[in-house]
């Protein structure tokens, strides 16, 4: 068993200057071991896209992890070779608007499948709106497309989209009232709907209730979908889980009684492949921090290679007070619980209570090839034991990655909700020791980001709602604060990320942000969080796509960059930490994905 370390945040402080507290070097922590390769087993095709621009047709495709070093790619237009390229994008100047393309690499002659037709700089995936309804108290509701994820559901090397539909009366846990049912759909990129799951009346609608994971858990080359279910959930084949007539809603719309399940659904069909009792169980409602049903139904979910060799399902409950996290394996058609972490257990103690965030992250923070669960101001080791907690408490935004490339290992940046805690802090992801922190703002610091957005300062810059300025890797101010503190995205051709907020993308600059994209006819999700349905590297080269629902909720609009880049690297989705981040992105307060490396 690895040692458990509980850190007192104050014990590692060295000095305070300008509201920034810098940490001393860890006196007893050995350096992390050399990193272990962190890939995934998903088999992807080239992901070729061709988009019309004012100068011709811009093509972009995936570099795959098994491409030979220094590979040269051949571009074929209408069956004839027109160019070779050592990078994974090419502009076919003056090309006819109706041309079709393929790309070959190394010993490969052409990409498999049909030729790719030229599209606009965005493409629409048609989706099918569920019919609205009326709650028992007579309130009518309709549906909007909400969070999405991707997985290769049918094993063809291309991503399918899994989409959550939220009713217009979806609720935060703190709000009483009935909600409509939640639906989960699966679509191919051409708009073909593979299936629809109706979670039923006994799953409430809202950001904290349904965290759906899309990943190939059993290694058969086809992704599954895992989520919390209940009596009355109807799978993609129309089969009901449990009792079809049970109704556990109380007069306030909360669901505080009745069985809870974890179900894994088959990727191609949406049929239930395995169902078991949900862990952590509800138990006594008041043991989670209140008696009316708010904190008991705060759920988080993720996907982690806790064994190092295959992915496990991570399901969690609670973070304001008690936190319980369970790891599940789905192999050979069976769900098996691997371990359960409980902040109330005798092996952990009160230091582990109340340390969770409105989201989690998954990362191999100790370099042993097995993933840890990053759970706010604490981390759970790959074996289910507590790894560290530093007592910084709950917060609303969270970033884990190689944020400070000049130091070994990964870092974590978090904002704090407590009025008595530092407004935000940067820490060692392996030990939780504070590297620097901001002075308390005496407020709930509700937004914060850490990412490399400014080429004038090495590594990631950090900023948050309640702290002035843009901070460097040492916590010092290096410029003006960006105009948003939401998502970040690799969009143009350099190594820095851009600002993604609501329905636009901006480039950070010392004198002001520059608008790069304003999406038209689309909407963002999740109220003031203003998040997309999904941000991920799902098409073309290593730059990221963003998916928003159209304003009428009849399509998902996928935007891809048409900026050239000289940077060549494999698809971000072949980095394990990034792929896992895409899986957990829909969890509670959505956060952008970070890879395990710093792009340079």
Coordinates of C-alpha atoms in Angstrom, one line a residue:
X1 CA 0.0 0.0 0.0
X2 CA 1.3 3.4 -0.9
X3 CA 1.6 5.9 2.0
X4 CA -1.2 8.3 2.5
X5 CA -0.2 11.9 2.9
X6 CA -2.4 14.5 4.5
X7 CA -0.9 18.0 4.1
X8 CA -1.5 21.1 6.1
X9 CA -1.5 23.8 3.5
X10 CA 0.1 26.3 5.9
X11 CA 3.1 23.9 6.6
X12 CA 4.6 24.4 3.1
X13 CA 4.4 28.2 2.9
X14 CA 7.6 30.2 2.5
X15 CA 6.7 33.8 2.0
X16 CA 4.0 36.2 1.0
X17 CA 4.4 39.0 -1.6
X18 CA 1.7 40.9 -3.5
X19 CA -1.0 38.5 -2.5
X20 CA 0.9 35.5 -3.8
X21 CA 2.2 32.9 -1.4
X22 CA 5.0 30.7 -2.7
X23 CA 5.7 27.2 -1.5
X24 CA 8.9 25.8 -0.2
X25 CA 10.4 22.8 -1.8
X26 CA 8.9 19.5 -0.5
X27 CA 11.4 18.3 2.0
X28 CA 10.6 14.6 2.0
X29 CA 9.1 14.0 -1.4
X30 CA 11.1 11.9 -3.8
X31 CA 11.0 13.0 -7.5
X32 CA 8.4 11.2 -9.6
X33 CA 9.5 8.2 -11.7
X34 CA 10.0 8.5 -15.4
X35 CA 6.6 8.8 -17.2
X36 CA 5.0 5.6 -18.6
X37 CA 3.4 5.7 -22.1
X38 CA -0.2 6.8 -21.7
X39 CA -2.1 5.9 -24.8
X40 CA -5.5 4.4 -25.5
X41 CA -6.5 1.3 -27.5
X42 CA -9.0 3.0 -29.7
X43 CA -8.4 2.5 -33.4
X44 CA -9.1 5.7 -35.4
X45 CA -9.1 6.5 -39.1
X46 CA -7.5 9.6 -40.6
X47 CA -10.4 11.8 -39.6
X48 CA -9.9 13.7 -42.9
X49 CA -11.9 16.9 -43.3
X50 CA -12.1 19.3 -46.3
X51 CA -13.5 22.8 -45.8
X52 CA -14.0 25.5 -48.3
X53 CA -12.2 28.8 -47.8
X54 CA -11.8 32.0 -49.7
X55 CA -8.5 30.7 -51.2
X56 CA -9.5 27.1 -52.0
X57 CA -10.1 24.0 -49.9
X58 CA -8.4 23.5 -46.6
X59 CA -7.7 19.9 -45.7
X60 CA -6.8 18.5 -42.3
X61 CA -6.2 15.0 -41.1
X62 CA -5.0 13.0 -38.1
X63 CA -1.4 12.0 -37.5
X64 CA -1.8 8.6 -35.8
X65 CA 0.5 7.3 -33.0
X66 CA 1.8 4.4 -35.2
X67 CA 2.7 6.7 -38.2
X68 CA 6.4 6.3 -39.1
X69 CA 8.6 9.1 -37.9
X70 CA 8.8 11.9 -40.5
X71 CA 5.9 10.5 -42.5
X72 CA 5.0 12.2 -45.7
X73 CA 1.3 12.4 -46.6
X74 CA -0.1 12.3 -50.1
X75 CA -3.3 14.3 -50.9
X76 CA -5.6 12.9 -53.6
X77 CA -8.2 15.0 -55.2
X78 CA -10.9 13.2 -57.2
X79 CA -8.6 10.1 -57.3
X80 CA -5.4 11.9 -58.5
X81 CA -2.4 12.9 -56.3
X82 CA -2.2 16.7 -56.2
X83 CA 0.3 17.3 -53.3
X84 CA 2.6 15.8 -50.6
X85 CA 2.9 17.2 -47.2
X86 CA 5.0 16.6 -44.1
X87 CA 2.4 18.2 -41.9
X88 CA -1.2 17.2 -41.4
X89 CA -2.9 20.1 -43.2
X90 CA -2.9 21.4 -46.7
X91 CA -4.7 24.2 -48.6
X92 CA -5.6 23.1 -52.2
X93 CA -5.6 26.6 -53.7
X94 CA -8.1 27.1 -56.5
X95 CA -9.6 23.7 -56.1
X96 CA -13.2 23.2 -57.5
X97 CA -15.9 23.5 -54.9
X98 CA -17.3 20.0 -55.4
X99 CA -14.0 18.1 -55.2
X100 CA -13.6 14.9 -53.1
X101 CA -10.4 14.0 -51.2
X102 CA -8.4 11.2 -49.7
X103 CA -5.0 11.1 -47.9
X104 CA -2.4 8.4 -47.7
X105 CA 0.6 8.0 -45.4
X106 CA 3.7 5.8 -45.4
X107 CA 2.9 2.4 -47.0
X108 CA -0.8 3.3 -46.9
X109 CA -2.1 4.1 -50.4
X110 CA -5.4 5.8 -49.5
X111 CA -7.6 6.3 -46.5
X112 CA -10.3 3.6 -46.1
X113 CA -13.9 4.5 -46.7
X114 CA -15.6 6.8 -49.0
X115 CA -13.9 10.0 -50.4
X116 CA -14.4 13.1 -48.2
X117 CA -16.5 15.8 -49.8
X118 CA -15.7 19.5 -49.4
X119 CA -17.8 21.1 -46.6
X120 CA -18.2 24.6 -45.2
X121 CA -16.1 25.6 -42.2
X122 CA -18.8 24.0 -40.1
X123 CA -21.0 21.0 -40.5
X124 CA -24.4 20.1 -39.1
X125 CA -25.3 16.7 -37.6
X126 CA -29.1 16.5 -37.7
X127 CA -30.7 15.5 -34.4
X128 CA -34.2 14.6 -33.3
X129 CA -36.0 16.6 -30.6
X130 CA -37.9 14.6 -28.1
X131 CA -41.6 15.5 -27.6
X132 CA -42.2 17.8 -24.6
X133 CA -44.6 17.1 -21.8
X134 CA -46.3 18.3 -18.7
X135 CA -45.2 17.6 -15.1
X136 CA -47.7 16.3 -12.4
X137 CA -48.2 19.9 -11.2
X138 CA -49.3 21.1 -14.6
X139 CA -46.1 22.8 -15.9
X140 CA -45.3 22.3 -19.6
X141 CA -41.8 21.7 -20.8
X142 CA -39.8 21.3 -24.0
X143 CA -36.3 20.0 -24.8
X144 CA -32.9 21.5 -25.7
X145 CA -29.8 19.7 -26.8
X146 CA -27.3 19.8 -23.9
X147 CA -23.9 18.1 -23.2
X148 CA -22.4 15.7 -25.6
X149 CA -19.6 13.1 -25.7
X150 CA -18.0 11.0 -28.4
X151 CA -17.0 7.3 -28.8
X152 CA -16.6 4.8 -31.6
X153 CA -19.8 3.0 -30.8
X154 CA -19.8 0.7 -33.9
X155 CA -16.0 0.1 -34.3
X156 CA -15.7 1.8 -37.7
X157 CA -12.8 4.1 -36.7
X158 CA -15.0 7.2 -36.6
X159 CA -16.5 8.9 -33.6
X160 CA -20.2 8.8 -32.9
X161 CA -21.9 11.6 -30.8
X162 CA -23.7 10.8 -27.6
X163 CA -26.1 13.6 -26.7
X164 CA -28.0 14.5 -23.6
X165 CA -31.4 16.2 -24.0
X166 CA -32.4 18.4 -21.0
X167 CA -36.0 19.5 -20.4
X168 CA -36.7 23.2 -20.0
X169 CA -37.6 22.6 -16.3
X170 CA -34.2 21.0 -15.4
X171 CA -33.2 21.9 -11.8
X172 CA -30.2 22.5 -9.8
X173 CA -30.2 20.2 -6.7
X174 CA -30.9 23.2 -4.5
X175 CA -34.2 23.9 -6.4
X176 CA -37.4 22.0 -5.7
X177 CA -39.9 21.1 -8.5
X178 CA -40.6 18.3 -10.9
X179 CA -38.6 17.9 -14.1
X180 CA -39.2 16.2 -17.4
X181 CA -37.3 13.0 -18.3
X182 CA -33.7 13.0 -19.5
X183 CA -33.0 11.4 -22.9
X184 CA -29.6 10.2 -24.2
X185 CA -29.2 9.8 -28.0
X186 CA -26.5 8.4 -30.2
X187 CA -25.8 9.8 -33.7
X188 CA -23.4 9.1 -36.5
X189 CA -21.9 12.2 -38.0
X190 CA -24.3 12.0 -40.9
X191 CA -27.2 12.4 -38.5
X192 CA -28.3 8.7 -38.4
X193 CA -29.7 8.1 -35.0
X194 CA -28.5 4.8 -33.6
X195 CA -30.7 4.7 -30.5
X196 CA -32.4 6.7 -27.7
X197 CA -32.4 6.0 -24.0
X198 CA -35.2 7.4 -21.8
X199 CA -33.9 7.6 -18.2
X200 CA -37.4 7.8 -16.9
X201 CA -39.3 9.7 -14.2
X202 CA -37.0 8.5 -11.4
X203 CA -33.9 10.3 -12.7
X204 CA -34.2 14.0 -12.1
X205 CA -32.9 16.5 -14.8
X206 CA -30.1 18.9 -14.1
X207 CA -26.3 19.3 -14.3
X208 CA -25.6 17.2 -11.2
X209 CA -27.7 14.1 -11.9
X210 CA -26.6 12.4 -15.1
X211 CA -22.9 12.2 -15.8
X212 CA -22.6 9.8 -18.8
X213 CA -19.3 8.1 -19.7
X214 CA -18.6 7.0 -23.3
X215 CA -15.6 4.7 -23.6
X216 CA -14.6 1.2 -24.7
X217 CA -14.5 -0.5 -21.3
X218 CA -14.4 -4.2 -22.4
X219 CA -11.8 -3.8 -25.2
X220 CA -14.0 -5.1 -28.0
X221 CA -13.3 -2.0 -30.2
X222 CA -16.8 -0.6 -29.6
X223 CA -17.5 2.0 -27.0
X224 CA -20.1 1.5 -24.2
X225 CA -22.1 4.2 -22.4
X226 CA -22.3 4.1 -18.6
X227 CA -24.5 6.1 -16.4
X228 CA -26.8 6.1 -13.3
X229 CA -30.3 4.7 -14.0
X230 CA -33.4 3.9 -12.0
X231 CA -36.7 2.0 -12.1
X232 CA -38.4 3.0 -15.4
X233 CA -35.3 3.7 -17.4
X234 CA -35.9 2.5 -21.0
X235 CA -32.9 1.3 -22.9
X236 CA -32.2 1.8 -26.6
X237 CA -34.2 -1.4 -27.5
X238 CA -37.2 -0.4 -25.5
X239 CA -36.6 -2.7 -22.5
X240 CA -37.4 -1.2 -19.1
X241 CA -34.9 -1.5 -16.2
X242 CA -36.7 -2.4 -13.0
X243 CA -40.3 -1.5 -12.5
X244 CA -42.0 0.5 -15.2
X245 CA -44.7 1.8 -12.9
X246 CA -42.6 3.0 -9.9
X247 CA -42.7 6.7 -9.1
X248 CA -40.5 7.8 -6.3
X249 CA -40.8 11.6 -6.8
X250 CA -41.9 13.4 -3.7
X251 CA -44.2 16.5 -3.6
X252 CA -41.1 18.7 -4.1
X253 CA -39.9 16.8 -7.1
X254 CA -36.9 15.2 -5.4
X255 CA -36.2 11.5 -5.7
X256 CA -35.0 10.4 -2.2
X257 CA -36.2 6.8 -2.1
X258 CA -36.2 3.8 -4.3
X259 CA -33.5 1.8 -5.9
X260 CA -30.6 3.3 -7.8
X261 CA -28.6 1.5 -10.5
X262 CA -25.5 1.7 -12.6
X263 CA -26.0 0.5 -16.1
X264 CA -23.6 -0.1 -19.0
X265 CA -25.3 0.2 -22.4
X266 CA -24.1 -1.5 -25.6
X267 CA -22.6 1.0 -28.0
X268 CA -24.2 0.0 -31.4
X269 CA -27.7 -0.7 -30.0
X270 CA -28.1 1.2 -26.7
X271 CA -29.4 -1.9 -25.1
X272 CA -28.6 -2.5 -21.4
X273 CA -25.6 -4.8 -21.2
X274 CA -25.2 -4.9 -17.4
X275 CA -27.0 -3.3 -14.5
X276 CA -26.1 -3.4 -10.8
X277 CA -26.8 -1.4 -7.7
X278 CA -25.3 2.1 -7.8
X279 CA -22.4 2.6 -5.4
X280 CA -22.2 4.9 -3.4
X281 CA -25.7 4.2 -2.2
X282 CA -28.0 7.0 -1.0
X283 CA -28.3 5.7 2.5
X284 CA -29.6 8.4 5.0
X285 CA -30.2 11.6 3.1
X286 CA -29.1 13.8 5.9
X287 CA -25.7 12.1 6.2
X288 CA -24.6 14.0 3.1
X289 CA -25.1 17.5 4.5
X290 CA -28.8 18.4 4.4
X291 CA -32.2 16.7 4.8
X292 CA -34.1 18.1 1.8
X293 CA -32.1 16.4 -1.0
X294 CA -29.5 18.8 -2.3
X295 CA -26.1 17.4 -1.3
X296 CA -27.1 13.7 -1.4
X297 CA -27.6 13.9 -5.2
X298 CA -24.3 15.6 -6.2
X299 CA -22.8 13.1 -8.6
X300 CA -19.5 13.0 -10.5
X301 CA -18.2 10.4 -13.0
X302 CA -15.1 9.7 -15.0
X303 CA -13.0 7.0 -16.7
X304 CA -9.6 5.9 -15.4
X305 CA -7.0 3.3 -16.2
X306 CA -6.6 2.4 -12.5
X307 CA -5.0 -0.9 -13.4
X308 CA -2.8 0.7 -16.1
X309 CA -4.0 -1.8 -18.8
X310 CA -7.7 -1.1 -19.3
X311 CA -10.2 1.6 -18.4
X312 CA -12.5 1.5 -15.4
X313 CA -15.8 3.4 -14.7
X314 CA -15.5 5.9 -11.9
X315 CA -18.8 6.9 -10.1
X316 CA -18.9 9.3 -7.2
X317 CA -21.3 10.9 -4.9
X318 CA -20.9 14.0 -2.6
X319 CA -18.2 16.6 -2.2
X320 CA -19.5 19.3 0.2
X321 CA -19.2 17.0 3.2
X322 CA -19.0 13.2 2.7
X323 CA -17.3 12.0 -0.6
X324 CA -17.6 8.4 -1.9
X325 CA -15.9 7.2 -5.1
X326 CA -16.2 3.8 -6.6
X327 CA -14.2 2.2 -9.5
X328 CA -16.0 -0.4 -11.6
X329 CA -14.7 -2.8 -14.3
X330 CA -16.9 -3.9 -17.2
X331 CA -15.4 -7.1 -18.6
X332 CA -17.0 -10.1 -20.3
X333 CA -20.4 -8.6 -19.9
X334 CA -20.2 -8.2 -16.2
X335 CA -19.8 -5.2 -13.9
X336 CA -17.4 -5.7 -11.0
X337 CA -16.6 -3.2 -8.3
X338 CA -12.9 -2.9 -7.9
X339 CA -12.7 -0.5 -4.9
X340 CA -14.6 2.1 -3.0
X341 CA -13.1 5.2 -1.3
X342 CA -15.2 6.8 1.5
X343 CA -14.2 9.9 3.4
X344 CA -16.2 8.6 6.3
X345 CA -14.3 5.4 6.6
X346 CA -12.0 4.7 9.5
X347 CA -8.9 4.6 7.2
X348 CA -9.4 8.1 6.0
X349 CA -10.9 10.5 8.6
X350 CA -12.4 13.9 8.7
X351 CA -9.5 15.6 6.8
X352 CA -10.9 14.1 3.6
X353 CA -14.5 15.4 4.0
X354 CA -15.6 18.5 2.1
X355 CA -12.6 18.6 -0.3
X356 CA -14.4 17.8 -3.5
X357 CA -15.2 20.1 -6.5
X358 CA -18.1 20.4 -8.9
X359 CA -16.0 18.3 -11.2
X360 CA -13.1 15.8 -11.1
X361 CA -10.1 15.1 -13.3
X362 CA -8.2 11.9 -14.1
X363 CA -4.5 11.8 -14.4
X364 CA -1.5 9.6 -13.8
X365 CA 0.1 12.0 -11.3
X366 CA 2.9 9.7 -10.0
X367 CA 4.1 8.3 -13.3
X368 CA 3.5 4.6 -12.7
X369 CA 1.1 4.1 -15.6
X370 CA -2.0 3.9 -13.4
X371 CA -4.4 6.8 -13.1
X372 CA -5.4 8.7 -10.0
X373 CA -8.7 10.4 -9.3
X374 CA -8.2 14.1 -8.8
X375 CA -11.1 15.2 -6.6
X376 CA -10.8 18.9 -5.8
X377 CA -8.4 19.5 -2.9
X378 CA -7.6 15.8 -2.6
X379 CA -6.5 12.9 -4.8
X380 CA -7.4 9.2 -4.6
X381 CA -4.7 6.7 -5.6
X382 CA -5.2 4.1 -8.3
X383 CA -5.8 1.4 -5.5
X384 CA -8.7 3.4 -4.0
X385 CA -6.7 4.7 -1.0
X386 CA -6.4 8.4 -0.3
X387 CA -3.2 9.8 -1.8
X388 CA -3.3 13.4 -0.5
X389 CA -5.5 16.1 0.8
X390 CA -4.3 19.7 1.5
X391 CA -7.5 21.0 3.2
X392 CA -8.2 23.7 0.6
X393 CA -11.8 22.6 0.4
X394 CA -14.5 22.9 -2.3
X395 CA -14.4 24.9 -5.5
X396 CA -16.1 25.5 -8.9
X397 CA -13.3 25.2 -11.4
X398 CA -10.4 22.8 -11.8
X399 CA -7.5 22.2 -14.2
X400 CA -4.9 19.4 -14.1
X401 CA -2.0 19.1 -16.6
X402 CA 1.6 19.9 -17.2
X403 CA 1.0 23.5 -16.4
X404 CA 4.6 24.3 -15.3
X405 CA 6.8 22.4 -17.8
X406 CA 10.0 23.5 -16.1
X407 CA 9.2 21.3 -13.1
X408 CA 8.8 17.6 -13.0
X409 CA 5.3 16.0 -13.0
X410 CA 1.8 17.5 -13.3
X411 CA 0.2 20.4 -11.5
X412 CA -3.4 21.3 -10.4
X413 CA -5.0 24.7 -10.4
X414 CA -8.1 25.3 -8.4
X415 CA -10.4 28.2 -7.3
X416 CA -12.0 28.2 -3.9
X417 CA -15.6 28.8 -2.8
X418 CA -14.8 29.3 0.9
X419 CA -14.5 33.0 1.9
X420 CA -11.7 32.0 4.4
X421 CA -9.5 30.1 1.9
X422 CA -7.1 31.5 -0.7
X423 CA -9.0 32.7 -3.8
X424 CA -7.0 30.2 -6.0
X425 CA -4.0 28.0 -5.8
X426 CA -1.5 26.0 -7.8
X427 CA -0.2 22.7 -6.4
X428 CA 1.8 19.6 -7.2
X429 CA -0.7 17.0 -8.5
X430 CA 1.3 14.2 -7.0
X431 CA 1.5 15.5 -3.4
X432 CA -1.0 18.4 -3.2
X433 CA 1.8 20.7 -1.9
X434 CA 1.1 24.3 -2.6
X435 CA 3.4 25.9 -5.2
X436 CA 1.7 29.3 -5.0
X437 CA -1.6 30.7 -3.9
X438 CA -3.6 34.0 -4.1
X439 CA -4.7 35.8 -0.9
X440 CA -8.3 35.2 0.2
X441 CA -10.8 37.4 -1.6
X442 CA -13.4 36.9 1.1
X443 CA -15.7 35.6 -1.5
X444 CA -16.8 32.7 -3.7
X445 CA -14.3 32.7 -6.5
X446 CA -16.5 31.0 -9.0
X447 CA -14.4 30.9 -12.2
X448 CA -10.8 30.2 -13.0
X449 CA -8.6 28.8 -15.8
X450 CA -5.0 27.7 -16.2
X451 CA -3.6 27.2 -19.7
X452 CA -0.8 28.5 -22.0
X453 CA -2.6 31.4 -23.8
X454 CA 0.3 33.9 -23.9
X455 CA 3.6 33.2 -25.8
X456 CA 5.3 35.9 -23.8
X457 CA 5.4 33.8 -20.7
X458 CA 6.6 30.1 -20.6
X459 CA 4.1 27.5 -19.4
X460 CA 0.5 28.0 -18.4
X461 CA -1.0 31.3 -17.4
X462 CA -3.6 31.3 -14.6
X463 CA -6.5 33.7 -13.9
X464 CA -9.7 33.8 -12.0
X465 CA -12.8 35.9 -11.4
X466 CA -11.8 37.4 -8.1
X467 CA -8.0 38.0 -8.8
X468 CA -6.6 40.8 -10.9
X469 CA -4.3 40.1 -13.8
X470 CA -2.8 37.1 -15.7
X471 CA -0.5 35.1 -13.6
X472 CA 2.6 33.2 -14.7
X473 CA 3.9 29.8 -13.4
X474 CA 5.2 31.4 -10.3
X475 CA 2.1 33.3 -9.5
X476 CA 3.4 36.7 -10.6
X477 CA 1.4 39.1 -12.8
X478 CA 2.4 39.2 -16.5
X479 CA -0.4 41.0 -18.1
X480 CA -4.1 41.9 -18.3
X481 CA -6.7 39.4 -17.3
X482 CA -8.5 37.8 -20.4
X483 CA -12.0 38.7 -21.2
X484 CA -13.4 35.3 -20.2
X485 CA -12.6 32.5 -17.7
X486 CA -14.4 29.6 -19.2
X487 CA -13.0 27.1 -21.8
X488 CA -9.7 27.2 -23.7
X489 CA -9.2 25.6 -27.2
X490 CA -6.3 25.0 -29.6
X491 CA -7.7 26.8 -32.7
X492 CA -5.1 28.8 -34.7
X493 CA -1.7 27.5 -35.8
X494 CA 0.5 28.2 -32.8
X495 CA 1.1 26.3 -29.5
X496 CA -1.0 28.6 -27.4
X497 CA -4.7 28.0 -26.6
X498 CA -7.4 30.4 -27.4
X499 CA -10.4 31.5 -25.3
X500 CA -13.7 29.7 -25.8
X501 CA -16.7 31.3 -24.2
X502 CA -20.4 31.2 -24.9
X503 CA -20.5 31.0 -28.8
X504 CA -17.3 32.6 -29.7
X505 CA -13.5 32.1 -29.8
X506 CA -11.0 34.9 -29.0
X507 CA -7.2 35.2 -29.1
X508 CA -5.6 36.7 -26.0
X509 CA -3.5 39.7 -26.5
X510 CA -1.8 42.1 -24.0
X511 CA -3.9 45.0 -25.3
X512 CA -7.2 43.1 -25.7
X513 CA -8.8 39.9 -27.0
X514 CA -9.2 39.5 -30.7
X515 CA -12.3 37.7 -32.0
X516 CA -11.4 34.7 -34.2
X517 CA -14.8 33.1 -34.5
X518 CA -18.4 34.1 -33.8
X519 CA -20.7 31.1 -34.3
X520 CA -24.0 32.0 -35.8
X521 CA -27.4 30.3 -35.2
X522 CA -26.2 28.3 -32.2
X523 CA -26.6 28.4 -28.4
X524 CA -24.4 27.6 -25.5
X525 CA -25.5 25.4 -22.6
X526 CA -25.8 25.3 -18.8
X527 CA -26.9 28.8 -18.1
X528 CA -24.2 31.2 -17.0
X529 CA -21.6 28.5 -17.4
X530 CA -22.1 29.1 -21.2
X531 CA -20.4 25.9 -22.2
X532 CA -20.5 24.1 -25.6
X533 CA -22.0 20.6 -26.0
X534 CA -18.4 19.4 -26.5
X535 CA -14.9 20.6 -27.1
X536 CA -12.5 17.9 -28.4
X537 CA -10.0 17.0 -31.1
X538 CA -12.5 14.8 -33.0
X539 CA -11.6 15.6 -36.7
X540 CA -8.6 16.6 -38.7
X541 CA -5.3 17.4 -37.1
X542 CA -4.4 18.0 -33.4
X543 CA -6.4 21.2 -33.2
X544 CA -9.8 21.0 -31.4
X545 CA -13.4 21.1 -32.7
X546 CA -16.2 22.8 -30.8
X547 CA -19.8 21.5 -31.0
X548 CA -22.8 23.8 -30.3
X549 CA -26.5 23.0 -30.8
X550 CA -28.3 25.1 -33.4
X551 CA -30.7 27.6 -32.0
X552 CA -33.7 25.5 -33.0
X553 CA -32.1 22.3 -31.5
X554 CA -32.5 20.5 -34.8
X555 CA -28.7 19.9 -35.4
X556 CA -25.4 19.9 -33.7
X557 CA -23.0 22.3 -35.5
X558 CA -19.4 21.2 -35.5
X559 CA -16.8 24.0 -36.1
X560 CA -13.3 23.2 -37.2
X561 CA -10.4 25.6 -37.8
X562 CA -9.2 26.4 -41.3
X563 CA -6.0 28.0 -40.1
X564 CA -2.8 26.3 -41.3
X565 CA -0.2 25.1 -38.8
X566 CA 3.4 24.0 -39.1
X567 CA 3.0 22.0 -35.9
X568 CA 2.7 18.2 -36.4
X569 CA 1.8 15.9 -33.6
X570 CA -0.6 12.9 -33.1
X571 CA -4.2 13.4 -32.4
X572 CA -4.8 14.6 -28.9
X573 CA -7.4 11.8 -28.5
X574 CA -4.5 9.4 -28.5
X575 CA -3.1 10.9 -25.3
X576 CA -4.8 9.0 -22.5
X577 CA -5.3 11.9 -20.1
X578 CA -6.9 14.1 -22.8
X579 CA -9.2 11.2 -24.0
X580 CA -10.3 10.7 -20.4
X581 CA -10.9 14.4 -20.0
X582 CA -13.2 14.3 -23.1
X583 CA -15.1 11.5 -21.3
X584 CA -15.6 13.4 -18.1
X585 CA -16.1 16.8 -19.7
X586 CA -19.9 16.6 -19.3
X587 CA -19.6 16.0 -15.6
X588 CA -21.4 18.7 -13.5
X589 CA -19.7 22.0 -14.0
X590 CA -18.0 21.3 -17.4
X591 CA -14.3 22.0 -17.8
X592 CA -12.0 22.0 -20.8
X593 CA -9.8 19.0 -21.5
X594 CA -6.0 19.1 -20.8
X595 CA -3.5 16.5 -22.1
X596 CA -0.7 15.0 -20.1
X597 CA 2.0 17.1 -21.8
X598 CA 2.7 20.7 -22.5
X599 CA 2.5 21.6 -26.2
X600 CA 5.5 23.5 -27.5

